[in-house]
PDB file of C-alpha atoms in Angstrom:
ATOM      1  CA  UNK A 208      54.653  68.523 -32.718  1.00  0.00           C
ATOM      2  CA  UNK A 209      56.196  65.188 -31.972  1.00  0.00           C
ATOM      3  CA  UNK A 210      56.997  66.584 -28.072  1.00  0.00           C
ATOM      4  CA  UNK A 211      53.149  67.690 -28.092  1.00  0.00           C
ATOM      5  CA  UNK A 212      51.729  64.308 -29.105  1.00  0.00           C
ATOM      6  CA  UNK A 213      54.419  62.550 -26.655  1.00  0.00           C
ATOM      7  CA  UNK A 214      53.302  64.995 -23.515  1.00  0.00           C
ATOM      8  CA  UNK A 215      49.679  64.119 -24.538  1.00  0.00           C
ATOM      9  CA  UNK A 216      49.947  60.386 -24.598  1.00  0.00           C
ATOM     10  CA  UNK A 217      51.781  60.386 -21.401  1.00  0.00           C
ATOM     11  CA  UNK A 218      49.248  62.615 -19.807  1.00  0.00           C
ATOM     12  CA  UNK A 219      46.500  60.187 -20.943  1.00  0.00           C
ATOM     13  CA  UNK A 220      48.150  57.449 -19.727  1.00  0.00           C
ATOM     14  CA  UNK A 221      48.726  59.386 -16.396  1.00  0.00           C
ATOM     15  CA  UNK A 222      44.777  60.506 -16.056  1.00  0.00           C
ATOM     16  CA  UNK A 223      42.520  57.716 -14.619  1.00  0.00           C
ATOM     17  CA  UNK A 224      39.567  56.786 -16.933  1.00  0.00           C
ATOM     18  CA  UNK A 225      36.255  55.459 -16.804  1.00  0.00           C
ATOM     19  CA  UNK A 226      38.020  51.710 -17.456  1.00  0.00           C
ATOM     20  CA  UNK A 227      40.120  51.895 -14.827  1.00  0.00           C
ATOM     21  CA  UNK A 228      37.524  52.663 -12.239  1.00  0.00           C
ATOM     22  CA  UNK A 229      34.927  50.049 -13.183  1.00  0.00           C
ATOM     23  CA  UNK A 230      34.192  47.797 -10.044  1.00  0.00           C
ATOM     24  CA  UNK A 231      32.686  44.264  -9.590  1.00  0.00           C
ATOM     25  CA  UNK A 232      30.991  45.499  -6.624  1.00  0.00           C
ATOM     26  CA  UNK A 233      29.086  47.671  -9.070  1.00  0.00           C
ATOM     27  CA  UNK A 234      28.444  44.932 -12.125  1.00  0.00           C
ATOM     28  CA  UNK A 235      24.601  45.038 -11.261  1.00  0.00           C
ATOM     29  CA  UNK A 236      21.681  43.573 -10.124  1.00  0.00           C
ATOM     30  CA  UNK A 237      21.629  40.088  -9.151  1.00  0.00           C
ATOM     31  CA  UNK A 238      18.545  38.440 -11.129  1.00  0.00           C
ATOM     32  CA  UNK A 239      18.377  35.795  -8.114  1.00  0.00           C
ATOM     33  CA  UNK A 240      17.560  38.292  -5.650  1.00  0.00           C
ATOM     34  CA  UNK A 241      15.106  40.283  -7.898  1.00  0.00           C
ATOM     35  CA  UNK A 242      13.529  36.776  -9.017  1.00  0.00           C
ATOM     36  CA  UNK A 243      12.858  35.549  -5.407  1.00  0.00           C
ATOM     37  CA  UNK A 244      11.001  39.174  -4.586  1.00  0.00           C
ATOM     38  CA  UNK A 245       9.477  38.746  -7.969  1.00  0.00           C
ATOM     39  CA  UNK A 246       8.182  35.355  -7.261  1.00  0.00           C
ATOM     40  CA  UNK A 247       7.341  36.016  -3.303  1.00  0.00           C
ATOM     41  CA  UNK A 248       5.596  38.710  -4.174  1.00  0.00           C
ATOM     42  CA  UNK A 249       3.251  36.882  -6.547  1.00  0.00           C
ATOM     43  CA  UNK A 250       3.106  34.128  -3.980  1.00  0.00           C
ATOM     44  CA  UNK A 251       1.725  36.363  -0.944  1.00  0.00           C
ATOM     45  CA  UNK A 252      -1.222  37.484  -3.073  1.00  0.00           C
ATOM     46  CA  UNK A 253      -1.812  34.092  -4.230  1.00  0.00           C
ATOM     47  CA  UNK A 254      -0.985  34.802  -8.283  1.00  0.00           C
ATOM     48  CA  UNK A 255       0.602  31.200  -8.877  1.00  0.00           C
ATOM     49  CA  UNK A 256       1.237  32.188 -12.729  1.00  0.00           C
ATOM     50  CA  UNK A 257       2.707  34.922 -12.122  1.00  0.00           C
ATOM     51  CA  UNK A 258       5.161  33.213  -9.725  1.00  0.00           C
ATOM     52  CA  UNK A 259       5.546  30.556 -12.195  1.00  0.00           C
ATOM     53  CA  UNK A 260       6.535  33.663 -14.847  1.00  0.00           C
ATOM     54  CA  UNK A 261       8.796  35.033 -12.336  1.00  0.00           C
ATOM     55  CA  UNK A 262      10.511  31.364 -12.019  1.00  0.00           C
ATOM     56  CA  UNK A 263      11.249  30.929 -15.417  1.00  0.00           C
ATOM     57  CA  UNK A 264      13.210  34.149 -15.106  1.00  0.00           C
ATOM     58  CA  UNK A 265      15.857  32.814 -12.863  1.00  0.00           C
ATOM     59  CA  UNK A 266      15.811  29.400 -14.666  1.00  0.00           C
ATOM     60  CA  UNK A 267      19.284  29.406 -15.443  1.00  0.00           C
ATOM     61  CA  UNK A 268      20.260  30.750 -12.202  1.00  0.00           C
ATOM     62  CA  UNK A 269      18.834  27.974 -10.557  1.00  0.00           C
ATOM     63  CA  UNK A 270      20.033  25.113 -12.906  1.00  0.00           C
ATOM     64  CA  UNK A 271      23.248  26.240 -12.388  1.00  0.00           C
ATOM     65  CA  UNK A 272      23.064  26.226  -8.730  1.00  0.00           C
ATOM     66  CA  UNK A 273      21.419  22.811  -8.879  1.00  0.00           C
ATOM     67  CA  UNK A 274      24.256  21.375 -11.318  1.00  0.00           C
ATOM     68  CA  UNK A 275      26.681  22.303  -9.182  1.00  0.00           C
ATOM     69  CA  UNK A 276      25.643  23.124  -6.205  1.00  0.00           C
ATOM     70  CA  UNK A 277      22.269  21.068  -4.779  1.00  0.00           C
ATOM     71  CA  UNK A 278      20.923  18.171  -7.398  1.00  0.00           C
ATOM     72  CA  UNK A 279      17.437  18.752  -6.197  1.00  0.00           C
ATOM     73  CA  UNK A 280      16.777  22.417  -5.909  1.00  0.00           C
ATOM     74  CA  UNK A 281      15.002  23.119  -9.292  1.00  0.00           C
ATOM     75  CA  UNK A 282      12.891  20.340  -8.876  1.00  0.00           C
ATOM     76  CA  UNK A 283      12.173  20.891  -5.114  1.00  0.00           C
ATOM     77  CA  UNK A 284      11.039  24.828  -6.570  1.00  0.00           C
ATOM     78  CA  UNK A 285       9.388  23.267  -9.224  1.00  0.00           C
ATOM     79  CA  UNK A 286       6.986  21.379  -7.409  1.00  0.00           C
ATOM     80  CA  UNK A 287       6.515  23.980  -4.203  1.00  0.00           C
ATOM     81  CA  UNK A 288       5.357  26.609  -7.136  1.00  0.00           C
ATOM     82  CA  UNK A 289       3.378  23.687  -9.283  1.00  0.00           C
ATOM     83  CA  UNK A 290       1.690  22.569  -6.202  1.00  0.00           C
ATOM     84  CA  UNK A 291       1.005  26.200  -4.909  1.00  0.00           C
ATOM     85  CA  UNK A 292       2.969  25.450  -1.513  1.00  0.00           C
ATOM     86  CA  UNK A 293       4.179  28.893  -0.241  1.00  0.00           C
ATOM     87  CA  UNK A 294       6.021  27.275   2.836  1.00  0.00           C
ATOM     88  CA  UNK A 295       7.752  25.432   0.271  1.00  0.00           C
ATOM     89  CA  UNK A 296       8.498  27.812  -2.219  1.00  0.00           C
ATOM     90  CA  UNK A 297       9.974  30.150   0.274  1.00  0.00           C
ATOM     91  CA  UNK A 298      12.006  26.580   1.549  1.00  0.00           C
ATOM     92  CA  UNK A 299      13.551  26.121  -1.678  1.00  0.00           C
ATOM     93  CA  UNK A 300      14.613  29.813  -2.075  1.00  0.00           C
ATOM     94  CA  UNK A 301      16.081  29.713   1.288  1.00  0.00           C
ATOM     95  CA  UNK A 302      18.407  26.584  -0.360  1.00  0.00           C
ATOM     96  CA  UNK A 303      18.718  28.544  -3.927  1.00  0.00           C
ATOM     97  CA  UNK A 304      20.173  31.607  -1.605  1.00  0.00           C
ATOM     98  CA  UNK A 305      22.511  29.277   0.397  1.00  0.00           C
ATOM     99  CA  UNK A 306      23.937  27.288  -2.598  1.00  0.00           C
ATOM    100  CA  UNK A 307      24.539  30.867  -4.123  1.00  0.00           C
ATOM    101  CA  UNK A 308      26.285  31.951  -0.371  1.00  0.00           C
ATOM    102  CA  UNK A 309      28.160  28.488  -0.757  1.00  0.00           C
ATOM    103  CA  UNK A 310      29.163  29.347  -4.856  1.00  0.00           C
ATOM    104  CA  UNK A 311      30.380  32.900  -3.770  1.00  0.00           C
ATOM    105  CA  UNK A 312      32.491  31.323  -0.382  1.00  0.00           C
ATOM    106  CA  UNK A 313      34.084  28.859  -3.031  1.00  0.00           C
ATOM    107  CA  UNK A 314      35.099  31.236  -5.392  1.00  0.00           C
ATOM    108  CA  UNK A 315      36.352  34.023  -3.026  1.00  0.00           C
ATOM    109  CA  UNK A 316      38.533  30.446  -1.535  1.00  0.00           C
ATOM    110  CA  UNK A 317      39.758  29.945  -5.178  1.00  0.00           C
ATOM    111  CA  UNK A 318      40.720  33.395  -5.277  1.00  0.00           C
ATOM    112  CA  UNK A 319      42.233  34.474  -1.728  1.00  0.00           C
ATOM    113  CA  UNK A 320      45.779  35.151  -4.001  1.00  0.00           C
ATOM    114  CA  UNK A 321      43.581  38.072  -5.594  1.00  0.00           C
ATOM    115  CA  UNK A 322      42.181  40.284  -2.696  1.00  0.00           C
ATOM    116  CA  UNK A 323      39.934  42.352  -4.893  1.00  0.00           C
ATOM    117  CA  UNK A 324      38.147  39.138  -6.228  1.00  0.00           C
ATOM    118  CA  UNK A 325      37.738  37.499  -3.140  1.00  0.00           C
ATOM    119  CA  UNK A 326      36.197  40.532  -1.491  1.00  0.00           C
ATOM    120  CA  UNK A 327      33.883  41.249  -4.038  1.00  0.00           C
ATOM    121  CA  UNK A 328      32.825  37.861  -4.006  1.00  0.00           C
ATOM    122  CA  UNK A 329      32.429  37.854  -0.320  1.00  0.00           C
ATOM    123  CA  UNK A 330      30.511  41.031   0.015  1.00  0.00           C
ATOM    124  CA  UNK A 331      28.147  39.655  -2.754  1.00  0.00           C
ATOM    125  CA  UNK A 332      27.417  36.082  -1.168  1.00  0.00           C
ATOM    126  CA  UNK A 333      26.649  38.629   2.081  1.00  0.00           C
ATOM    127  CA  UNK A 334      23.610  40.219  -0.279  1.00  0.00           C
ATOM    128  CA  UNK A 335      22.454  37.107  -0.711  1.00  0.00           C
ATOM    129  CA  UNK A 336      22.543  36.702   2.857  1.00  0.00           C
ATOM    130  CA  UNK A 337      20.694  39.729   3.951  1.00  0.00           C
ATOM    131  CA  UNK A 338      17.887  39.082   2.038  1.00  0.00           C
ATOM    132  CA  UNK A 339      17.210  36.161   3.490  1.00  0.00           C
ATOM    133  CA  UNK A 340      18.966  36.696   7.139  1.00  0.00           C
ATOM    134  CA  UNK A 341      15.309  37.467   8.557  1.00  0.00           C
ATOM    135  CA  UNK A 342      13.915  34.055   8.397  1.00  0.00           C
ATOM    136  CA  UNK A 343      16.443  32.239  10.124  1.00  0.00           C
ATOM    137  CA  UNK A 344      16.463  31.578  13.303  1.00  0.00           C
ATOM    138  CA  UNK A 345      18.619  33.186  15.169  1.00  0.00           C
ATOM    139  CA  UNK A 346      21.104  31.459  16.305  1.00  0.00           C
ATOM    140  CA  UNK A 347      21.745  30.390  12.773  1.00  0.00           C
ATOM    141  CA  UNK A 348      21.681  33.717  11.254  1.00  0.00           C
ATOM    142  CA  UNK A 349      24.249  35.115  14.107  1.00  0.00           C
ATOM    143  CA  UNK A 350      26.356  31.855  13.456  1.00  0.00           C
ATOM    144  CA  UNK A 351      26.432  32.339   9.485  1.00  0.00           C
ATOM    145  CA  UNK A 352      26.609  36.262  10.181  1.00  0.00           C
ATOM    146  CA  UNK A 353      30.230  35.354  11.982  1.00  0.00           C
ATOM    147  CA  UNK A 354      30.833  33.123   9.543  1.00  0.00           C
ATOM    148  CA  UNK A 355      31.136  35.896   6.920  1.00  0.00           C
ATOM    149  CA  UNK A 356      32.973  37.850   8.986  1.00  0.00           C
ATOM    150  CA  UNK A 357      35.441  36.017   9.710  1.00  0.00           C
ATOM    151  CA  UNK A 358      35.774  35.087   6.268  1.00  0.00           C
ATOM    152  CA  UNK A 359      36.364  38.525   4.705  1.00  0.00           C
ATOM    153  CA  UNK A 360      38.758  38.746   7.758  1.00  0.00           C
ATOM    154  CA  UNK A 361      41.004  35.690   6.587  1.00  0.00           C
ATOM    155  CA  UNK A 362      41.062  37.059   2.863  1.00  0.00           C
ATOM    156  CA  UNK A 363      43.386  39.308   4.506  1.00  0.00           C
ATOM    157  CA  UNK A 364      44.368  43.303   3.604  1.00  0.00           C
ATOM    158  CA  UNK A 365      46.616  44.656   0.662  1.00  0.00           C
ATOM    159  CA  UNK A 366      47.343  47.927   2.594  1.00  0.00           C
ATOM    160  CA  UNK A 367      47.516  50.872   1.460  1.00  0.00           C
ATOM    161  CA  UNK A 368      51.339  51.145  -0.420  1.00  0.00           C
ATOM    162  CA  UNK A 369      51.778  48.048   1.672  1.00  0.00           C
ATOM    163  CA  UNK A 370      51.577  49.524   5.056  1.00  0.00           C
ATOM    164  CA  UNK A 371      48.709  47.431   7.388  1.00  0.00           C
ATOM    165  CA  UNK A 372      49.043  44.490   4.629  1.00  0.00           C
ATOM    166  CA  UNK A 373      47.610  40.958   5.968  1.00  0.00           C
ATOM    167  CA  UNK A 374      48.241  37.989   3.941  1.00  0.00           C
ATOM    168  CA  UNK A 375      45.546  35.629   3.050  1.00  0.00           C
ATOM    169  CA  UNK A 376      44.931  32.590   5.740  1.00  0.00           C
ATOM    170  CA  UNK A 377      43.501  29.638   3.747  1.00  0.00           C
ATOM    171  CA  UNK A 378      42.788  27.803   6.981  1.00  0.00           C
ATOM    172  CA  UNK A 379      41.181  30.165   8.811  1.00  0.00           C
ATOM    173  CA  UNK A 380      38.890  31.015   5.423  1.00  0.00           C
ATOM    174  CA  UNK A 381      38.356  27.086   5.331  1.00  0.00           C
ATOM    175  CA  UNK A 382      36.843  27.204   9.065  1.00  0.00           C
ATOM    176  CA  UNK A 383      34.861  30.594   8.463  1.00  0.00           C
ATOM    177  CA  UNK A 384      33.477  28.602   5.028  1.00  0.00           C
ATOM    178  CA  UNK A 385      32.888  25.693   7.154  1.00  0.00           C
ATOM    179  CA  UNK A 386      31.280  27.437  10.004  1.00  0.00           C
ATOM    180  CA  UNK A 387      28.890  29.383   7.704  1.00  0.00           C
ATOM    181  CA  UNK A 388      27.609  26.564   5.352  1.00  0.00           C
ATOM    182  CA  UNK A 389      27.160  24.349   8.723  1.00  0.00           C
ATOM    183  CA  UNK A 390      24.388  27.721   9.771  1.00  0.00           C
ATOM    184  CA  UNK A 391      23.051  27.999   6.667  1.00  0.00           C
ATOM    185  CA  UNK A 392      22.525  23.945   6.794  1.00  0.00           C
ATOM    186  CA  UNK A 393      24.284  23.227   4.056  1.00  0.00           C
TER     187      UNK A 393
END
């Protein structure tokens, strides 16, 4: 019995499981992105409550990103949705979206010594490019477009059993950080 319980627990500890396989990449919606088509969407057919609703549902998104990331971006949102300015609500959700792109760049930086992290990160702060990549202008959405790249580039590669591994390059993931920000105008 004792050789049956012993092949059992080694078997299960053998067997992937559901734990094991959970990814970051999958953790979710992101309630910033849903918010801004929530509160666009209420903007383009003029319902200035219902964007107002929508706003307070990404409240704490946004105070974070303005406590650590832009002092006056909840205020500057504030007043485009108060004063029923869609040129400047879309503005300020433009900057909400970069200072998230800038949050995600400094974490996946904190993080190059963890590949897995600092990809995730990465390929996150690039949904949070996309959705806003069509009202750049071009030039800066090719620029901060490169900019990603070249930062998921200098995270570098684990391999696979170690053969193709890259290490991390901290300076080139400082210029791709750099160069990015600097096209988002940040």
């Amino acid at each position: 019995m004792k050789i049956v319980a012993t092949l059992l627990l080694l078997l299960g500890l053998a067997l992937p499981s559901a734990g094991h396989a959970y990814s970051y990449a999958a953790a979710g919606k992101e309630p910033l992105i849903d918010g801004r088509e929530a509160i666009l969407g209420a903007v383009n057919v003029g319902d200035w409550a219902k964007a107002a609703q929508a706003a307070d549902g990404v409240k704490a998104e946004i105070a974070y990103l303005t406590q650590h990331h832009d002092a006056g971006l909840a205020k500057a949102l504030d007043e485009a949705i108060a004063g029923k300015d869609a040129t400047a609500t879309a503005a300020a959700l433009r900057r909400a979206f970069a200072a998230e792109i800038e949050r995600r760049l400094d974490g996946a930086g904190q993080n190059l010594a963890d590949y897995q992290v600092a990809r995730v990160l990465l390929v996150k702060g690039k949904r949070f490019f996309d959705a806003i990549a069509g009202e750049l202008p071009a030039e800066r959405r090719t620029a901060a477009e490169a900019g990603l790249g070249q930062a998921l580039a200098a995270i570098g590669n684990p391999g696979v059993f170690g053969a193709g591994r890259r290490p991390a390059d901290p300076d080139a993931f400082a210029a791709a950080r750099k160069a990015t920000l600097a096209a988002l105008g940040r």
